[in-house]
Amino acid sequence: MDAILDYESITAIDELRQFCDELSDAPVIAFDTEFVSEDRYRPQLCLIQVAAAGRLAIIDPLKMHTTAPFWDLLVEPGRAILAHAAREETRFCYRYAEKPIVGLFDTQLAAGFCGMEYPISLGNLVNRMTGRTLAKGESRTNWRKRPLSREQIQYALQDVTDLEAIYEQQKETLRELGRADWLDEETQIRQQAVIDHEDQESWHRVSGCAGLKPRQLEIVRQLWRWRDKRASTLDRPARRVMRDDLIVELARRGSADIKRIRSIRGMDWRGYSAHYEDIAAAIEIALETPDDELPRRPRRNRSVISPMLSQFLTTSMACISRQNKLAPSIVGNTDDVKEVLGYELDRKEGDEVPALLQGWRGEIVGKTFRRLLKGEAAIRVADVRQEQPLEFIELD
């Protein structure tokens, strides 16, 4: 095994404050996190790895009461913050600093704009761009366990050691392709989506609630609120407090009567017996909610949308993406195409402009879609032997 990298171990809040002060002028900071999420209400942050200004460090959140100084550093402008597949890192930053990361450069996202596949693992990206092979074997490790083993430390550090070298190459490629602004735009969109998910109620994601009536949806919402509050108090995954299928069945029954609640198969479990009154109270709130305050799902069925047309435009989107050296999965999917068709062919009052018609997506996909739908452009087979045999042509 390779010799372990030289690193600093930060295990006290005073050490962390000093470390962050010393990095305040660093133009580039690369970082990664390790966390455990299986049995918690929110993922538990267990480790932060940092590479900056020629230094490597491991910050141990389990040894200090807060890691706020580090997250406060990441929301200050004036530097590039590097991470790979940074969704959870964005979430942690918003949780602890209540702001998005400023200057975030996600190397996985950037790879998609540089013509590579998306999503690409860090191991594959490092191998393709540096020729190095990352060690494996600790992906399912228990990051709560202390002390950390030599193998765990090595595994954690390798997640940040190559990010700056990759960043420099990707930055140059993006400059040559004229896509630096596209990446910035998409980074902001994705960070905002994480923040919105944190701030908004997600009761509509309860599995099985599609097709419920407005009053039943209100019961789902009130039971979701009860479950979410209890899960937060217990620091336990919400679905371990109450399964989705039980919430939906309670909504279908539509009764706040404790006897009827208890009679539902699964609700007789002793873990629920102490909470029948709270569950009944949540249902009662839903039953008393005025009709004009009930949730209603937006209508998504558009009778004018032809499945064949949807498939055609989805193929067109993939073709456009590859011709522009973009990973198709970073541009959009079939649902995004259907949103465009609904908007263009069966627009309703209050419809939002679909993602494929906005920003950089609108420039490369939206304009072509509109020309295709108006009959102003067509697709033809240009060369059957080419990897991309199709091409778009303008019609007179």
CSV table of C-alpha atoms in Angstrom, one decimal:
chain,number,residue,atom,x,y,z
A,1,MET,CA,0.0,0.0,0.0
A,2,ASP,CA,1.2,3.6,-0.7
A,3,ALA,CA,2.7,5.6,2.2
A,4,ILE,CA,0.0,7.6,3.9
A,5,LEU,CA,-0.2,11.2,2.8
A,6,ASP,CA,1.1,13.9,5.2
A,7,TYR,CA,-1.9,15.7,6.7
A,8,GLU,CA,-3.1,17.8,9.6
A,9,SER,CA,-5.6,16.4,12.0
A,10,ILE,CA,-8.0,19.1,13.3
A,11,THR,CA,-10.0,17.9,16.3
A,12,ALA,CA,-10.7,21.1,18.3
A,13,ILE,CA,-12.7,24.2,17.5
A,14,ASP,CA,-9.7,26.5,18.2
A,15,GLU,CA,-7.6,24.5,15.8
A,16,LEU,CA,-10.4,24.8,13.2
A,17,ARG,CA,-10.7,28.5,13.6
A,18,GLN,CA,-6.9,28.9,13.2
A,19,PHE,CA,-6.9,26.7,10.1
A,20,CYS,CA,-9.7,28.6,8.5
A,21,ASP,CA,-8.0,31.9,9.2
A,22,GLU,CA,-4.8,30.7,7.6
A,23,LEU,CA,-6.8,29.6,4.5
A,24,SER,CA,-8.7,32.9,4.2
A,25,ASP,CA,-6.4,34.1,1.3
A,26,ALA,CA,-6.3,30.7,-0.5
A,27,PRO,CA,-7.6,31.1,-4.1
A,28,VAL,CA,-8.7,27.5,-4.3
A,29,ILE,CA,-10.0,25.2,-1.6
A,30,ALA,CA,-10.9,21.6,-2.4
A,31,PHE,CA,-13.0,19.6,0.0
A,32,ASP,CA,-15.1,16.5,0.5
A,33,THR,CA,-17.2,15.0,3.3
A,34,GLU,CA,-17.9,11.6,4.7
A,35,PHE,CA,-21.2,11.1,6.5
A,36,VAL,CA,-23.7,8.4,7.7
A,37,SER,CA,-27.4,8.8,6.8
A,38,GLU,CA,-29.0,5.4,7.2
A,39,ASP,CA,-30.3,5.8,10.7
A,40,ARG,CA,-30.7,9.6,11.2
A,41,TYR,CA,-33.2,12.2,10.4
A,42,ARG,CA,-30.5,14.1,8.5
A,43,PRO,CA,-27.1,12.7,7.4
A,44,GLN,CA,-24.6,12.9,10.2
A,45,LEU,CA,-21.4,14.7,9.2
A,46,CYS,CA,-18.5,12.5,10.2
A,47,LEU,CA,-15.4,13.9,8.4
A,48,ILE,CA,-14.3,16.9,6.3
A,49,GLN,CA,-11.3,16.5,4.1
A,50,VAL,CA,-9.6,19.7,2.8
A,51,ALA,CA,-6.8,20.4,0.3
A,52,ALA,CA,-5.7,24.0,-0.1
A,53,ALA,CA,-2.5,26.1,-0.3
A,54,GLY,CA,-0.4,23.0,-0.4
A,55,ARG,CA,-1.9,21.6,2.8
A,56,LEU,CA,-4.0,18.5,3.5
A,57,ALA,CA,-6.3,18.3,6.5
A,58,ILE,CA,-8.9,16.1,8.1
A,59,ILE,CA,-11.4,17.9,10.2
A,60,ASP,CA,-13.2,15.7,12.7
A,61,PRO,CA,-16.8,17.0,13.4
A,62,LEU,CA,-17.3,14.3,16.0
A,63,LYS,CA,-14.6,15.9,18.2
A,64,MET,CA,-16.0,19.4,18.3
A,65,HIS,CA,-19.4,21.0,19.0
A,66,THR,CA,-19.5,22.9,15.7
A,67,THR,CA,-17.8,23.1,12.3
A,68,ALA,CA,-19.3,26.5,11.5
A,69,PRO,CA,-16.0,28.3,10.9
A,70,PHE,CA,-15.3,26.0,7.9
A,71,TRP,CA,-18.7,26.5,6.3
A,72,ASP,CA,-18.5,30.3,7.0
A,73,LEU,CA,-15.3,30.2,4.9
A,74,LEU,CA,-17.0,28.6,2.0
A,75,VAL,CA,-19.7,31.2,1.7
A,76,GLU,CA,-17.2,34.1,1.5
A,77,PRO,CA,-16.6,35.3,-2.1
A,78,GLY,CA,-13.2,35.5,-3.8
A,79,ARG,CA,-12.1,31.9,-4.3
A,80,ALA,CA,-12.9,28.7,-6.1
A,81,ILE,CA,-14.4,25.9,-4.0
A,82,LEU,CA,-13.9,22.5,-5.5
A,83,ALA,CA,-15.9,19.4,-4.8
A,84,HIS,CA,-17.1,16.3,-6.7
A,85,ALA,CA,-20.8,15.5,-6.8
A,86,ALA,CA,-21.5,18.3,-4.3
A,87,ARG,CA,-25.1,17.8,-3.5
A,88,GLU,CA,-24.6,16.7,0.1
A,89,GLU,CA,-21.8,19.3,0.5
A,90,THR,CA,-24.2,21.9,-0.6
A,91,ARG,CA,-26.8,20.6,1.9
A,92,PHE,CA,-24.3,20.7,4.8
A,93,CYS,CA,-23.2,24.2,4.0
A,94,TYR,CA,-26.8,25.5,3.9
A,95,ARG,CA,-27.5,23.7,7.2
A,96,TYR,CA,-24.5,25.2,9.0
A,97,ALA,CA,-24.1,28.5,7.3
A,98,GLU,CA,-27.6,29.1,5.9
A,99,LYS,CA,-26.2,30.1,2.6
A,100,PRO,CA,-25.1,28.3,-0.6
A,101,ILE,CA,-21.4,27.8,-1.4
A,102,VAL,CA,-19.9,30.8,-3.2
A,103,GLY,CA,-17.6,30.0,-6.1
A,104,LEU,CA,-18.5,26.3,-6.1
A,105,PHE,CA,-16.9,24.3,-9.0
A,106,ASP,CA,-18.3,20.7,-9.1
A,107,THR,CA,-15.9,18.6,-11.0
A,108,GLN,CA,-18.6,16.0,-11.8
A,109,LEU,CA,-20.9,18.6,-13.2
A,110,ALA,CA,-18.0,20.2,-15.1
A,111,ALA,CA,-17.2,16.8,-16.7
A,112,GLY,CA,-20.6,16.8,-18.2
A,113,PHE,CA,-20.1,20.2,-19.8
A,114,CYS,CA,-16.6,19.1,-21.1
A,115,GLY,CA,-18.1,16.2,-23.1
A,116,MET,CA,-17.6,13.4,-20.7
A,117,GLU,CA,-20.3,11.1,-19.3
A,118,TYR,CA,-22.5,12.3,-16.6
A,119,PRO,CA,-22.6,11.4,-13.8
A,120,ILE,CA,-18.9,10.2,-13.7
A,121,SER,CA,-17.4,8.8,-10.5
A,122,LEU,CA,-14.4,10.5,-9.0
A,123,GLY,CA,-12.3,7.4,-9.6
A,124,ASN,CA,-13.0,7.3,-13.3
A,125,LEU,CA,-12.5,11.1,-13.6
A,126,VAL,CA,-9.1,11.0,-11.8
A,127,ASN,CA,-8.0,8.0,-13.9
A,128,ARG,CA,-8.9,9.7,-17.2
A,129,MET,CA,-7.5,13.1,-16.4
A,130,THR,CA,-4.4,12.2,-14.3
A,131,GLY,CA,-3.8,8.5,-15.0
A,132,ARG,CA,-3.9,7.7,-11.3
A,133,THR,CA,-6.0,4.9,-9.9
A,134,LEU,CA,-7.8,5.6,-6.6
A,135,ALA,CA,-7.7,2.9,-3.9
A,136,LYS,CA,-11.1,1.2,-3.1
A,137,GLY,CA,-12.4,-0.7,-0.2
A,138,GLU,CA,-13.8,1.9,2.2
A,139,SER,CA,-16.9,3.0,0.5
A,140,ARG,CA,-19.1,1.2,3.0
A,141,THR,CA,-17.0,2.0,6.0
A,142,ASN,CA,-18.5,3.2,9.3
A,143,TRP,CA,-17.3,6.8,9.5
A,144,ARG,CA,-18.6,7.2,13.0
A,145,LYS,CA,-16.1,4.7,14.4
A,146,ARG,CA,-13.0,6.2,16.2
A,147,PRO,CA,-10.1,6.0,15.9
A,148,LEU,CA,-10.0,6.1,12.2
A,149,SER,CA,-7.8,3.4,10.6
A,150,ARG,CA,-4.9,4.1,8.3
A,151,GLU,CA,-7.0,2.7,5.4
A,152,GLN,CA,-9.9,5.0,6.2
A,153,ILE,CA,-7.7,8.1,6.4
A,154,GLN,CA,-5.9,7.2,3.1
A,155,TYR,CA,-9.3,6.6,1.4
A,156,ALA,CA,-10.7,9.9,2.6
A,157,LEU,CA,-7.7,12.0,1.7
A,158,GLN,CA,-7.5,10.7,-1.9
A,159,ASP,CA,-10.9,12.2,-2.5
A,160,VAL,CA,-9.4,15.7,-2.5
A,161,THR,CA,-5.8,15.4,-3.6
A,162,ASP,CA,-6.5,15.5,-7.3
A,163,LEU,CA,-9.3,18.0,-7.5
A,164,GLU,CA,-7.2,21.1,-8.1
A,165,ALA,CA,-5.3,19.4,-11.0
A,166,ILE,CA,-8.6,18.3,-12.5
A,167,TYR,CA,-10.1,21.8,-12.0
A,168,GLU,CA,-7.3,23.5,-13.9
A,169,GLN,CA,-7.8,21.1,-16.9
A,170,GLN,CA,-11.6,21.5,-16.8
A,171,LYS,CA,-11.4,25.2,-16.5
A,172,GLU,CA,-9.3,25.4,-19.7
A,173,THR,CA,-11.6,23.1,-21.6
A,174,LEU,CA,-14.7,25.1,-20.5
A,175,ARG,CA,-12.9,28.3,-21.6
A,176,GLU,CA,-12.2,26.9,-25.0
A,177,LEU,CA,-15.8,25.7,-25.4
A,178,GLY,CA,-17.2,28.9,-24.1
A,179,ARG,CA,-19.2,27.1,-21.3
A,180,ALA,CA,-17.9,28.6,-18.1
A,181,ASP,CA,-21.0,30.7,-17.8
A,182,TRP,CA,-23.2,27.6,-18.5
A,183,LEU,CA,-21.5,25.7,-15.6
A,184,ASP,CA,-22.0,28.7,-13.3
A,185,GLU,CA,-25.7,28.9,-14.2
A,186,GLU,CA,-26.2,25.2,-13.7
A,187,THR,CA,-24.4,25.2,-10.4
A,188,GLN,CA,-26.6,28.0,-9.1
A,189,ILE,CA,-29.7,26.1,-10.3
A,190,ARG,CA,-28.7,22.9,-8.5
A,191,GLN,CA,-27.7,24.6,-5.3
A,192,GLN,CA,-31.0,26.4,-5.2
A,193,ALA,CA,-32.8,23.1,-5.8
A,194,VAL,CA,-31.1,21.6,-2.7
A,195,ILE,CA,-32.0,24.7,-0.6
A,196,ASP,CA,-35.6,24.6,-1.8
A,197,HIS,CA,-35.8,20.9,-0.9
A,198,GLU,CA,-34.5,21.7,2.6
A,199,ASP,CA,-36.9,24.6,3.1
A,200,GLN,CA,-40.1,23.2,1.6
A,201,GLU,CA,-42.4,20.6,2.8
A,202,SER,CA,-42.1,17.4,0.9
A,203,TRP,CA,-45.4,15.7,1.8
A,204,HIS,CA,-46.2,15.3,-1.9
A,205,ARG,CA,-43.3,12.8,-2.2
A,206,VAL,CA,-45.2,10.3,0.0
A,207,SER,CA,-45.3,7.2,-2.1
A,208,GLY,CA,-48.7,6.2,-3.2
A,209,CYS,CA,-50.6,9.5,-2.9
A,210,ALA,CA,-51.0,10.0,-6.6
A,211,GLY,CA,-54.7,10.0,-7.4
A,212,LEU,CA,-55.9,10.9,-3.9
A,213,LYS,CA,-58.7,13.5,-3.6
A,214,PRO,CA,-57.9,17.0,-2.2
A,215,ARG,CA,-59.2,16.2,1.3
A,216,GLN,CA,-57.2,13.0,1.3
A,217,LEU,CA,-54.1,14.9,0.2
A,218,GLU,CA,-54.6,17.2,3.1
A,219,ILE,CA,-54.6,14.3,5.5
A,220,VAL,CA,-51.4,13.1,3.9
A,221,ARG,CA,-50.0,16.6,4.5
A,222,GLN,CA,-51.0,16.8,8.1
A,223,LEU,CA,-49.7,13.3,8.9
A,224,TRP,CA,-46.5,14.1,7.1
A,225,ARG,CA,-46.0,17.1,9.3
A,226,TRP,CA,-46.6,15.0,12.5
A,227,ARG,CA,-44.2,12.4,11.2
A,228,ASP,CA,-41.5,14.9,10.2
A,229,LYS,CA,-41.7,16.6,13.6
A,230,ARG,CA,-41.4,13.4,15.5
A,231,ALA,CA,-38.6,12.1,13.2
A,232,SER,CA,-36.7,15.3,13.9
A,233,THR,CA,-37.2,15.0,17.7
A,234,LEU,CA,-36.0,11.3,17.6
A,235,ASP,CA,-33.3,11.9,15.0
A,236,ARG,CA,-34.6,9.0,13.1
A,237,PRO,CA,-35.5,8.5,9.4
A,238,ALA,CA,-39.1,9.7,8.8
A,239,ARG,CA,-40.2,6.4,7.3
A,240,ARG,CA,-39.2,4.6,10.4
A,241,VAL,CA,-41.6,6.7,12.4
A,242,MET,CA,-44.5,5.9,10.0
A,243,ARG,CA,-44.4,4.1,6.7
A,244,ASP,CA,-45.7,5.9,3.6
A,245,ASP,CA,-48.3,3.2,2.9
A,246,LEU,CA,-49.9,3.7,6.3
A,247,ILE,CA,-50.1,7.4,5.8
A,248,VAL,CA,-51.9,6.8,2.5
A,249,GLU,CA,-54.3,4.2,4.0
A,250,LEU,CA,-55.2,6.6,6.8
A,251,ALA,CA,-55.9,9.3,4.2
A,252,ARG,CA,-58.1,6.9,2.2
A,253,ARG,CA,-60.1,6.0,5.3
A,254,GLY,CA,-60.5,9.7,6.2
A,255,SER,CA,-61.4,9.1,9.8
A,256,ALA,CA,-60.1,10.5,13.0
A,257,ASP,CA,-61.8,7.8,15.1
A,258,ILE,CA,-59.1,6.1,17.1
A,259,LYS,CA,-60.9,2.7,16.8
A,260,ARG,CA,-60.8,2.9,13.0
A,261,ILE,CA,-57.2,4.1,13.1
A,262,ARG,CA,-56.2,1.1,15.2
A,263,SER,CA,-58.1,-1.3,13.0
A,264,ILE,CA,-55.8,-0.6,10.0
A,265,ARG,CA,-53.3,-3.5,9.6
A,266,GLY,CA,-50.0,-2.3,10.8
A,267,MET,CA,-51.4,0.5,13.0
A,268,ASP,CA,-51.8,-2.0,15.9
A,269,TRP,CA,-48.0,-2.0,16.4
A,270,ARG,CA,-47.2,-1.0,19.9
A,271,GLY,CA,-44.9,1.8,18.6
A,272,TYR,CA,-48.0,3.6,17.4
A,273,SER,CA,-50.2,3.0,20.5
A,274,ALA,CA,-48.9,5.9,22.4
A,275,HIS,CA,-49.5,8.3,19.5
A,276,TYR,CA,-53.1,7.4,18.4
A,277,GLU,CA,-54.4,10.7,19.8
A,278,ASP,CA,-51.7,12.7,18.0
A,279,ILE,CA,-52.4,10.9,14.8
A,280,ALA,CA,-56.1,11.4,15.2
A,281,ALA,CA,-55.6,15.1,15.9
A,282,ALA,CA,-53.6,15.5,12.7
A,283,ILE,CA,-56.4,13.9,10.7
A,284,GLU,CA,-58.9,16.1,12.5
A,285,ILE,CA,-57.1,19.2,11.4
A,286,ALA,CA,-57.2,17.9,7.8
A,287,LEU,CA,-60.9,17.2,8.0
A,288,GLU,CA,-61.6,20.7,9.3
A,289,THR,CA,-59.5,22.5,6.7
A,290,PRO,CA,-61.6,24.7,4.4
A,291,ASP,CA,-62.1,23.5,0.9
A,292,ASP,CA,-60.3,26.5,-0.6
A,293,GLU,CA,-57.1,25.7,1.4
A,294,LEU,CA,-56.9,22.0,0.3
A,295,PRO,CA,-53.9,21.0,-1.8
A,296,ARG,CA,-54.5,20.2,-5.5
A,297,ARG,CA,-52.2,18.5,-7.8
A,298,PRO,CA,-51.5,20.3,-11.1
A,299,ARG,CA,-52.9,18.6,-14.1
A,300,ARG,CA,-50.1,17.1,-16.1
A,301,ASN,CA,-52.0,15.0,-18.7
A,302,ARG,CA,-51.9,16.7,-22.0
A,303,SER,CA,-54.1,14.9,-24.5
A,304,VAL,CA,-52.4,16.6,-27.4
A,305,ILE,CA,-49.0,15.1,-26.6
A,306,SER,CA,-48.2,12.3,-29.0
A,307,PRO,CA,-46.0,9.5,-27.5
A,308,MET,CA,-44.3,9.3,-30.9
A,309,LEU,CA,-43.6,13.1,-30.9
A,310,SER,CA,-42.2,12.8,-27.4
A,311,GLN,CA,-39.9,10.0,-28.4
A,312,PHE,CA,-38.8,11.9,-31.5
A,313,LEU,CA,-37.9,15.0,-29.5
A,314,THR,CA,-36.1,12.9,-26.8
A,315,THR,CA,-34.0,11.4,-29.5
A,316,SER,CA,-33.4,14.9,-31.0
A,317,MET,CA,-32.3,16.1,-27.6
A,318,ALA,CA,-29.7,13.3,-27.3
A,319,CYS,CA,-28.5,14.1,-30.8
A,320,ILE,CA,-28.2,17.8,-30.0
A,321,SER,CA,-26.4,17.1,-26.8
A,322,ARG,CA,-23.8,14.9,-28.4
A,323,GLN,CA,-23.2,17.2,-31.3
A,324,ASN,CA,-22.5,19.9,-28.7
A,325,LYS,CA,-20.2,17.6,-26.7
A,326,LEU,CA,-22.6,17.5,-23.8
A,327,ALA,CA,-23.7,14.6,-21.7
A,328,PRO,CA,-27.4,14.1,-22.6
A,329,SER,CA,-28.3,13.3,-19.0
A,330,ILE,CA,-27.1,16.7,-17.9
A,331,VAL,CA,-29.3,18.4,-20.5
A,332,GLY,CA,-32.7,16.8,-19.6
A,333,ASN,CA,-34.9,13.7,-19.7
A,334,THR,CA,-38.2,12.5,-21.2
A,335,ASP,CA,-40.2,14.3,-18.6
A,336,ASP,CA,-38.5,17.6,-19.5
A,337,VAL,CA,-39.4,17.0,-23.1
A,338,LYS,CA,-43.0,16.4,-22.2
A,339,GLU,CA,-43.0,19.7,-20.3
A,340,VAL,CA,-41.9,21.5,-23.5
A,341,LEU,CA,-44.6,19.8,-25.6
A,342,GLY,CA,-47.3,20.6,-23.1
A,343,TYR,CA,-46.1,24.2,-22.9
A,344,GLU,CA,-45.8,24.7,-26.7
A,345,LEU,CA,-48.9,22.8,-27.8
A,346,ASP,CA,-51.3,23.0,-24.9
A,347,ARG,CA,-50.3,25.9,-22.8
A,348,LYS,CA,-52.3,26.7,-19.7
A,349,GLU,CA,-52.6,29.9,-17.7
A,350,GLY,CA,-49.9,29.9,-15.0
A,351,ASP,CA,-47.6,27.4,-16.7
A,352,GLU,CA,-44.0,27.9,-15.9
A,353,VAL,CA,-41.5,28.1,-18.7
A,354,PRO,CA,-39.9,24.6,-19.0
A,355,ALA,CA,-36.3,24.2,-18.1
A,356,LEU,CA,-35.4,23.2,-21.7
A,357,LEU,CA,-36.5,26.6,-22.9
A,358,GLN,CA,-34.5,28.6,-20.4
A,359,GLY,CA,-30.9,29.6,-20.0
A,360,TRP,CA,-28.1,27.5,-21.7
A,361,ARG,CA,-30.6,24.7,-22.4
A,362,GLY,CA,-32.8,27.1,-24.2
A,363,GLU,CA,-29.9,28.2,-26.4
A,364,ILE,CA,-28.9,24.7,-27.5
A,365,VAL,CA,-32.1,22.7,-27.2
A,366,GLY,CA,-35.1,25.0,-26.9
A,367,LYS,CA,-34.5,26.9,-30.1
A,368,THR,CA,-34.1,23.7,-32.1
A,369,PHE,CA,-37.2,22.2,-30.6
A,370,ARG,CA,-39.3,25.2,-31.5
A,371,ARG,CA,-38.0,25.1,-35.1
A,372,LEU,CA,-38.8,21.3,-35.3
A,373,LEU,CA,-42.3,21.8,-33.9
A,374,LYS,CA,-43.0,24.6,-36.4
A,375,GLY,CA,-41.7,22.6,-39.3
A,376,GLU,CA,-38.8,24.9,-39.9
A,377,ALA,CA,-36.2,22.3,-39.3
A,378,ALA,CA,-35.8,18.5,-39.9
A,379,ILE,CA,-33.5,15.6,-39.0
A,380,ARG,CA,-31.9,13.4,-41.6
A,381,VAL,CA,-29.4,10.6,-41.7
A,382,ALA,CA,-26.1,12.2,-42.7
A,383,ASP,CA,-23.6,9.3,-42.5
A,384,VAL,CA,-24.7,5.9,-41.2
A,385,ARG,CA,-21.1,5.0,-40.3
A,386,GLN,CA,-20.6,7.9,-38.0
A,387,GLU,CA,-21.1,7.6,-34.2
A,388,GLN,CA,-23.6,10.5,-34.6
A,389,PRO,CA,-25.3,9.7,-37.9
A,390,LEU,CA,-28.0,12.3,-37.7
A,391,GLU,CA,-27.9,16.0,-38.5
A,392,PHE,CA,-30.4,18.9,-38.4
A,393,ILE,CA,-31.2,20.8,-41.5
A,394,GLU,CA,-33.1,24.0,-42.1
A,395,LEU,CA,-36.2,23.9,-44.3
A,396,ASP,CA,-37.2,26.6,-46.7
